[in-house]
Short mmCIF file of C-alpha atoms and ligand atoms in Angstrom, two decimals:
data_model
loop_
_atom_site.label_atom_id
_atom_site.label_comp_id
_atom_site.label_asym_id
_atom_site.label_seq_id
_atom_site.Cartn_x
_atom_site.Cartn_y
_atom_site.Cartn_z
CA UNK A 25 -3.07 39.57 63.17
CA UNK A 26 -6.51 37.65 64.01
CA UNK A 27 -9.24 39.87 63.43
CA UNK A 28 -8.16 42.07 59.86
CA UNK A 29 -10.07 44.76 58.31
CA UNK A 30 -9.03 46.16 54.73
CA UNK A 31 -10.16 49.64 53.64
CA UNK A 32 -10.30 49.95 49.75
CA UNK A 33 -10.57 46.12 49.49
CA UNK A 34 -11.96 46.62 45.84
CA UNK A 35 -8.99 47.95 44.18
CA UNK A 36 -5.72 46.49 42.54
CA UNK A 37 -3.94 45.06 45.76
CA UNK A 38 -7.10 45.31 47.92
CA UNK A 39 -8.93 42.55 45.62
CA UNK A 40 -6.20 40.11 46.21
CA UNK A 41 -4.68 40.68 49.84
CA UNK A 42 -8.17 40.13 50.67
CA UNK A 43 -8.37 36.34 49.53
CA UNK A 44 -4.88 35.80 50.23
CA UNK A 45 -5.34 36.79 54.24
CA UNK A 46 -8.26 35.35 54.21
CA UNK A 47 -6.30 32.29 53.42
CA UNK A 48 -4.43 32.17 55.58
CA UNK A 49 -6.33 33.78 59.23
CA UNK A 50 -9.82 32.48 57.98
CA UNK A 51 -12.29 33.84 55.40
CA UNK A 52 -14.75 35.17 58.66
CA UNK A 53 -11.79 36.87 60.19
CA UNK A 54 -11.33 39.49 56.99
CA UNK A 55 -13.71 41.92 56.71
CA UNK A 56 -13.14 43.53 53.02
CA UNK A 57 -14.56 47.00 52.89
CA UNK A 58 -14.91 49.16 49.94
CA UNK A 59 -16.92 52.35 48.91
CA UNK A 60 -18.23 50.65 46.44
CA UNK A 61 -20.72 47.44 46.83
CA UNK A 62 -18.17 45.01 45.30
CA UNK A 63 -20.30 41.80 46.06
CA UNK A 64 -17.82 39.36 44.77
CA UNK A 65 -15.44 40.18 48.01
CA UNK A 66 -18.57 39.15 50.17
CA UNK A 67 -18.67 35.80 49.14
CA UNK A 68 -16.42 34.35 51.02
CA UNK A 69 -15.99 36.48 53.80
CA UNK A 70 -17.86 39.18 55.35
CA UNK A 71 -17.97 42.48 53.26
CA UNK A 72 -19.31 46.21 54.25
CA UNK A 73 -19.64 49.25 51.89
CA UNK A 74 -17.66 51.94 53.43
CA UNK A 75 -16.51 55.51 52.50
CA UNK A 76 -13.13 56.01 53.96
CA UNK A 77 -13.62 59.46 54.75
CA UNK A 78 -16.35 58.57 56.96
CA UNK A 79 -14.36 57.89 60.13
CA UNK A 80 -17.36 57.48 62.48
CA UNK A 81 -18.68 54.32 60.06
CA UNK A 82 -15.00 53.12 59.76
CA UNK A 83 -15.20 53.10 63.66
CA UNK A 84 -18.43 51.22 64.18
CA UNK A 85 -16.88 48.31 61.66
CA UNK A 86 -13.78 48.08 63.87
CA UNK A 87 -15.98 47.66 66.96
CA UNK A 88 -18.78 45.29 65.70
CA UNK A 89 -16.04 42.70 64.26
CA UNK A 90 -13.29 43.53 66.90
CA UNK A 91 -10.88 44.47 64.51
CA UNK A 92 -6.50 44.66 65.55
CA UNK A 93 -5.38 45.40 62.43
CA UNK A 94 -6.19 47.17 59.42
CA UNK A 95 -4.97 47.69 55.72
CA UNK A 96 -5.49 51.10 54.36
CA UNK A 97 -5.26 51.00 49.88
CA UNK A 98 -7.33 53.64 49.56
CA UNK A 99 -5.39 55.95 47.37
CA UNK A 100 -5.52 58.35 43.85
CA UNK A 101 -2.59 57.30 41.98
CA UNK A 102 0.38 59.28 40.30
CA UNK A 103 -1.00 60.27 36.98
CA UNK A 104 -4.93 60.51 38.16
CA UNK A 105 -3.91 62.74 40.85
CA UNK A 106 -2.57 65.23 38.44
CA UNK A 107 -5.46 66.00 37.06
CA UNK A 108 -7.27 66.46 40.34
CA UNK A 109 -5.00 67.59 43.32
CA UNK A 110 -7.22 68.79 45.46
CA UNK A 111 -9.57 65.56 45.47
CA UNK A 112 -6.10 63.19 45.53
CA UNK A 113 -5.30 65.02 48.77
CA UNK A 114 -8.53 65.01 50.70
CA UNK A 115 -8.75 61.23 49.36
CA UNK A 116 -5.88 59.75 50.38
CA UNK A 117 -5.44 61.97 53.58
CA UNK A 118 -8.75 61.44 54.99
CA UNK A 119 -8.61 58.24 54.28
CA UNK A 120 -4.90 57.64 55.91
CA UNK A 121 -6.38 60.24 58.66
CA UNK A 122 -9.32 58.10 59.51
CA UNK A 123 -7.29 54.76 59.55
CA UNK A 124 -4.88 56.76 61.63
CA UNK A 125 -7.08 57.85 64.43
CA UNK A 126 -9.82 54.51 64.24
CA UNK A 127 -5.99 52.56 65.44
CA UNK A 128 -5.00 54.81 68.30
CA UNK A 129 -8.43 54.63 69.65
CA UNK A 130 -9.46 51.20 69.08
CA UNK A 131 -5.94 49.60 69.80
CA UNK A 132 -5.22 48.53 66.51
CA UNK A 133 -1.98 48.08 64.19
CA UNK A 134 -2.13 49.75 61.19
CA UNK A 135 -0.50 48.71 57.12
CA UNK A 136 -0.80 51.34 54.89
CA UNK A 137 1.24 51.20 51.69
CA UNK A 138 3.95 53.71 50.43
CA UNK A 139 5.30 54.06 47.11
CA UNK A 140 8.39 54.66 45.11
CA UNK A 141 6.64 58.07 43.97
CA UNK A 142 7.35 59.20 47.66
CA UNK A 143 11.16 60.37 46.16
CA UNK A 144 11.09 63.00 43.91
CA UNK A 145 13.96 64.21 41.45
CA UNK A 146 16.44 65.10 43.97
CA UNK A 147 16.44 61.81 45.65
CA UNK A 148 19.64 59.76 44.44
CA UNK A 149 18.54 57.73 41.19
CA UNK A 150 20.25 54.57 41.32
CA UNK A 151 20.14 52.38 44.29
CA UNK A 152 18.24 54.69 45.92
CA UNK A 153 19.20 54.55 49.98
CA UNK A 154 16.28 53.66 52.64
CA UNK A 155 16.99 57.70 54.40
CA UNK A 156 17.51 60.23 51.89
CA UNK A 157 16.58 62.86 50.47
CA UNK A 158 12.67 62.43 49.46
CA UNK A 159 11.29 65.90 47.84
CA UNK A 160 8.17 64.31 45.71
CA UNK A 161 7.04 66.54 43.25
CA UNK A 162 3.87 64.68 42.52
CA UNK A 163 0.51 64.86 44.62
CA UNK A 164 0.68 61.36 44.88
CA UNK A 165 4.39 61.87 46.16
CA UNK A 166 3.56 64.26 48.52
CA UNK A 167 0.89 62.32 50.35
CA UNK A 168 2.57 59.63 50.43
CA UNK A 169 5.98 61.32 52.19
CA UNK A 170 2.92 62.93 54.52
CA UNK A 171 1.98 59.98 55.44
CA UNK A 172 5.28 58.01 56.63
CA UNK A 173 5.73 60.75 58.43
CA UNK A 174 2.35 61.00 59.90
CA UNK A 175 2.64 57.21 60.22
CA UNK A 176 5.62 57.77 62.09
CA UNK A 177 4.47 60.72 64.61
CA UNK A 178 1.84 57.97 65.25
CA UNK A 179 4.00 55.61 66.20
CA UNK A 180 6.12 57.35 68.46
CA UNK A 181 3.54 59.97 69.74
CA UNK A 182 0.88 57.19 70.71
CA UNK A 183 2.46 54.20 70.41
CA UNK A 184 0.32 53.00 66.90
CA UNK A 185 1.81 49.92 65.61
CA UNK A 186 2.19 51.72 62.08
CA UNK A 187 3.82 49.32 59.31
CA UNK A 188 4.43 50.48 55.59
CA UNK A 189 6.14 49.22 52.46
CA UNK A 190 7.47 51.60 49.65
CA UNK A 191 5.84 49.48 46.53
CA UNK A 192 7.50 49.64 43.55
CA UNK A 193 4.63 49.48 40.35
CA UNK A 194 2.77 46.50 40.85
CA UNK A 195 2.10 44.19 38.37
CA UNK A 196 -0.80 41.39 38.70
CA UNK A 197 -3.35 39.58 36.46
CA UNK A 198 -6.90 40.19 38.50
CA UNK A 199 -7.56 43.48 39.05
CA UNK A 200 -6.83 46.22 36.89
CA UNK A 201 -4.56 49.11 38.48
CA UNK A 202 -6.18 52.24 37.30
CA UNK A 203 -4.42 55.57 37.16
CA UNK A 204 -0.57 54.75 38.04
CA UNK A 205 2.38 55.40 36.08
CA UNK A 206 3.59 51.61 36.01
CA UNK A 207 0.31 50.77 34.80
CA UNK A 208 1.98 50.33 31.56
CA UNK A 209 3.52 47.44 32.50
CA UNK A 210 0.52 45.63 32.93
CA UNK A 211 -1.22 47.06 30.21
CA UNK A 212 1.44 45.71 27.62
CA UNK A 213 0.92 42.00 28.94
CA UNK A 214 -3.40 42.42 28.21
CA UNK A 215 -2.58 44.26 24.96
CA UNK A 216 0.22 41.58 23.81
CA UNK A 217 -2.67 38.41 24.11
CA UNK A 218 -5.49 40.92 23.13
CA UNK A 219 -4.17 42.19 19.78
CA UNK A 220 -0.18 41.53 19.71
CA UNK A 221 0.46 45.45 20.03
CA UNK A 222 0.98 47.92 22.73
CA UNK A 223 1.36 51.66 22.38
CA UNK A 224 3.38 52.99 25.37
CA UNK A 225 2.99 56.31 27.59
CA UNK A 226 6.50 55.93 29.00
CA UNK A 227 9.93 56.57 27.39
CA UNK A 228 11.40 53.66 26.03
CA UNK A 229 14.71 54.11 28.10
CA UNK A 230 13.00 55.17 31.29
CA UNK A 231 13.70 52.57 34.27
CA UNK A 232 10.97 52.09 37.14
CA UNK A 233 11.26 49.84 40.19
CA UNK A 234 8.32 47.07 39.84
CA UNK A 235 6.69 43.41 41.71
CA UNK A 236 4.45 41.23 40.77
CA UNK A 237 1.37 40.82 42.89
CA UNK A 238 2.08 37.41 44.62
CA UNK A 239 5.79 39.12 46.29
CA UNK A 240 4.19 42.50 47.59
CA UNK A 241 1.04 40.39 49.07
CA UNK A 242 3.85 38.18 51.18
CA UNK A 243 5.51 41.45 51.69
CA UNK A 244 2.37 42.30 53.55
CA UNK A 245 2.00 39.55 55.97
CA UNK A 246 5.89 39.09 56.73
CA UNK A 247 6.28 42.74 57.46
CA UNK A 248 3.20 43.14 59.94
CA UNK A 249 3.83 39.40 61.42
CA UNK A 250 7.74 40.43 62.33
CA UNK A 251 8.39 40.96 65.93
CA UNK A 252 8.08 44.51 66.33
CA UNK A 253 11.51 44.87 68.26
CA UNK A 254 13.25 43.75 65.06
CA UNK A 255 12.23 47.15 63.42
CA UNK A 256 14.15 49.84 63.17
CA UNK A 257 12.14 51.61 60.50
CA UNK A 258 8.84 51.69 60.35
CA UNK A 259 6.88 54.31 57.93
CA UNK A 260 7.96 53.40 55.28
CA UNK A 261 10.82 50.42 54.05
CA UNK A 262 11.87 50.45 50.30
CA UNK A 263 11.46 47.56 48.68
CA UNK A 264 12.75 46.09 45.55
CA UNK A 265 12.20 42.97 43.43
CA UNK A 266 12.83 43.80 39.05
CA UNK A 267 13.20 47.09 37.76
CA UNK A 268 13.02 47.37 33.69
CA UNK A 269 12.22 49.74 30.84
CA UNK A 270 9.83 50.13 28.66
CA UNK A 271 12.58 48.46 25.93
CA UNK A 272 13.33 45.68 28.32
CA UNK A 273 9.87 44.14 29.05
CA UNK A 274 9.01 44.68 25.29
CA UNK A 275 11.85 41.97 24.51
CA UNK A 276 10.64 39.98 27.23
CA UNK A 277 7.30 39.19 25.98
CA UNK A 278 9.09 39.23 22.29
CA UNK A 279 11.02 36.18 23.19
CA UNK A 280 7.64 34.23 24.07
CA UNK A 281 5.52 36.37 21.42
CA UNK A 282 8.14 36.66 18.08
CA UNK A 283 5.27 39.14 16.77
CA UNK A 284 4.81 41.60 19.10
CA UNK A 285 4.94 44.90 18.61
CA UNK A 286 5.76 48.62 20.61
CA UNK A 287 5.18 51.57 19.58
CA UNK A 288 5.75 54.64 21.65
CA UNK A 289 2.98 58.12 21.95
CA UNK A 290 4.54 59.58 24.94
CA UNK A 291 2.49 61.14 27.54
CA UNK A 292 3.78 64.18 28.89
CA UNK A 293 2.64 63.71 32.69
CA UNK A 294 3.31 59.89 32.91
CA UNK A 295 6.67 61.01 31.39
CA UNK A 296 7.32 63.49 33.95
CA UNK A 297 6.34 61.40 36.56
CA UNK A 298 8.29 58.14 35.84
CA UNK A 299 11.59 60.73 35.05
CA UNK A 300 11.27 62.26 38.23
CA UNK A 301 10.99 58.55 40.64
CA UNK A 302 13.98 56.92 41.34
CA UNK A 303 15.57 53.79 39.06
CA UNK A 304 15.40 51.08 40.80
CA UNK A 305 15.76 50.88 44.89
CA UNK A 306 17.93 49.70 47.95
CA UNK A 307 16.01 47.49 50.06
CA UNK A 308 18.76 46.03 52.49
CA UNK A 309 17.05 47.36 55.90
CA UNK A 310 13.86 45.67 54.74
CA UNK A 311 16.35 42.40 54.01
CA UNK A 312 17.78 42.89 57.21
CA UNK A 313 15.06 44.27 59.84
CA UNK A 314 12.15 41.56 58.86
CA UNK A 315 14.32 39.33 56.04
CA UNK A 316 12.46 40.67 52.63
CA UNK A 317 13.42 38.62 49.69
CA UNK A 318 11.91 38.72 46.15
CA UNK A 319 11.09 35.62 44.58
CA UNK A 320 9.64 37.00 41.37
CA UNK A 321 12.04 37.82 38.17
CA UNK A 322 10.78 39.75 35.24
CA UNK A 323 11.40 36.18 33.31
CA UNK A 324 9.16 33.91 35.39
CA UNK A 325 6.67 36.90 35.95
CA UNK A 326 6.14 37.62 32.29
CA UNK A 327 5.50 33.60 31.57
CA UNK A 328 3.13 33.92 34.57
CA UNK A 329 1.40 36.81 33.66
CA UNK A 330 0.79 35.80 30.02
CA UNK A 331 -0.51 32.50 30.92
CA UNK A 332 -2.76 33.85 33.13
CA UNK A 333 -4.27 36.80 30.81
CA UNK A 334 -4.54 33.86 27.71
CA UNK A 335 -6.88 31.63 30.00
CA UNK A 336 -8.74 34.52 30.78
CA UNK A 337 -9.35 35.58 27.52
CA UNK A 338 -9.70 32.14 26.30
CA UNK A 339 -6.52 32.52 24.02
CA UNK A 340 -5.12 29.42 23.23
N1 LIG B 408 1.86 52.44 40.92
C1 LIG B 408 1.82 53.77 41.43
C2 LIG B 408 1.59 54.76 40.35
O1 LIG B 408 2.05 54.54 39.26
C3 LIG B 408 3.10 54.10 42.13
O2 LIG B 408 3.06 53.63 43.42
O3 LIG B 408 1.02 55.77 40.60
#
């Protein structure tokens, strides 16, 4: 990677791969685009507004700043996508469609993330296996199984250098995921330094895979700097850090916050959704193809995260 470009650079991951790349290839070698003007992202690096769908404008960017790799995060996630289908699908397909076609042509490897909402109720629940059974009943789900496999057919058909993770819910302190099912899990840190109570969408018993924000970012880079002959799998490599309940991360922050309180007003869809995505996942090919290894607990996240939200908020 030398010259990067990240599509949906305004959103929850795309806000901080961006600095963290930049970091790390050089702020003028990661151009952050975004459909909306998000000016911040162009301060210390070059930024361009730029609808995702539009694949001739996505093209020209690529070419001006000769591009060799991009990041596609544009998506609609779980629950949002529920109440709009058809607009989740032409989103996050034209968007994955566009990124798709601008790397064949202009000779570029492509990241674009996957998600444990790719499985789907029939998929095995409990150490879920890398190849399995993946029947997503979700919108989300379903474009993002689409899209290994398109991801995939790219790879072999033309010879794309298509990469992909299968993210568990991530949780982070700068950007604000909006529309997810784990959102709740960052929600209850804001709400537990904003007014000691959280009232939470999911089940109390229901488990979900999650990361915090610093592990999937390194994800990122170690799985598109690995020596492509070392992968087996491409599109799309589960990957696993914590997974927790609702009940569990409640008694984490309890243990640092003695007056916290949970209550529960269950929402139907986000219930649905979380019941029907696996427990927690088996990541041993990414361990073994490209040497994946967590180095966030829900212990040391939860101090992090809480420290971070009270200096934002001023909190002492
Ligand atoms: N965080 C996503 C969601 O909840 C899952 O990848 O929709």
């Amino acid at each position: 990677m030398k010259k990067i470009l990240i599509v949906g650079a305004g959103g929850q991951i795309g806000s901080e791969l961006t600095s963290h790349l930049r970091k790390i290839y050089g702020d003028s070698n990661v151009v952050a685009t975004d459909m909306r003007d998000c000016r911040e992202l162009g301060e210390a690096g070059p930024f361009e507004v730029l609808n995702a769908l539009d694949a001739t404008a996505m093209a020209s960017i690529v070419a001006r700043y000769h591009i060799d790799t991009i990041f596609n995060l544009v998506a609609l996630l779980s629950a949002v996508g529920e109440r709009n289908p058809q607009m989740a699908w032409s989103v996050n397909m034209g968007a994955l469609n566009n990124s798709l076609e601008v790397a064949r042509q202009h000779h570029c490897a492509l990241f674009t993330p996957s998600s444990i909402g790719a499985f789907g109720p029939s998929s095995p629940k409990d150490g879920t296996p890398q190849d399995t059974i993946m029947q997503p009943t979700t919108i989300y789900g379903i474009c993002k199984y689409t899209g290994e496999m398109l991801g995939n057919y790219y790879h072999h058909k033309y010879g794309v250098d298509t990469r992909s993770v299968r993210f568990p819910g991530i949780i982070s302190n700068v950007t604000l995921p909006g529309g997810g099912t784990t959102d709740y899990a960052v929600e209850i840190y804001y709400e537990a330094v904003r007014s000691g109570r959280f009232t939470c969408p999911i089940p109390s018993d229901v488990y979900m895979d999650m990361i915090y924000m610093p592990d999937a970012l390194r994800a990122c880079v170690e799985l598109m700097e690995t020596d492509p002959a070392k992968l087996v799998h491409r599109n799309s490599f589960n990957l696993a850090s914590m997974s927790f309940t609702p009940e569990i991360i409640c008694a984490e922050i309890k243990k640092r916050m003695p007056g916290f309180k949970m209550d529960y007003d269950v929402d139907p869809v986000k219930k649905a959704i979380a019941e029907s995505w696996p427990n927690s996942l088996d990541d041993t090919c990414a361990r073994e193809e490209w040497g994946w290894k967590p180095e966030w607990d829900l212990s040391r996240m939860t101090d992090d995260m809480l420290e971070h939200i009270r200096l934002k908020f001023g909190v002492a």
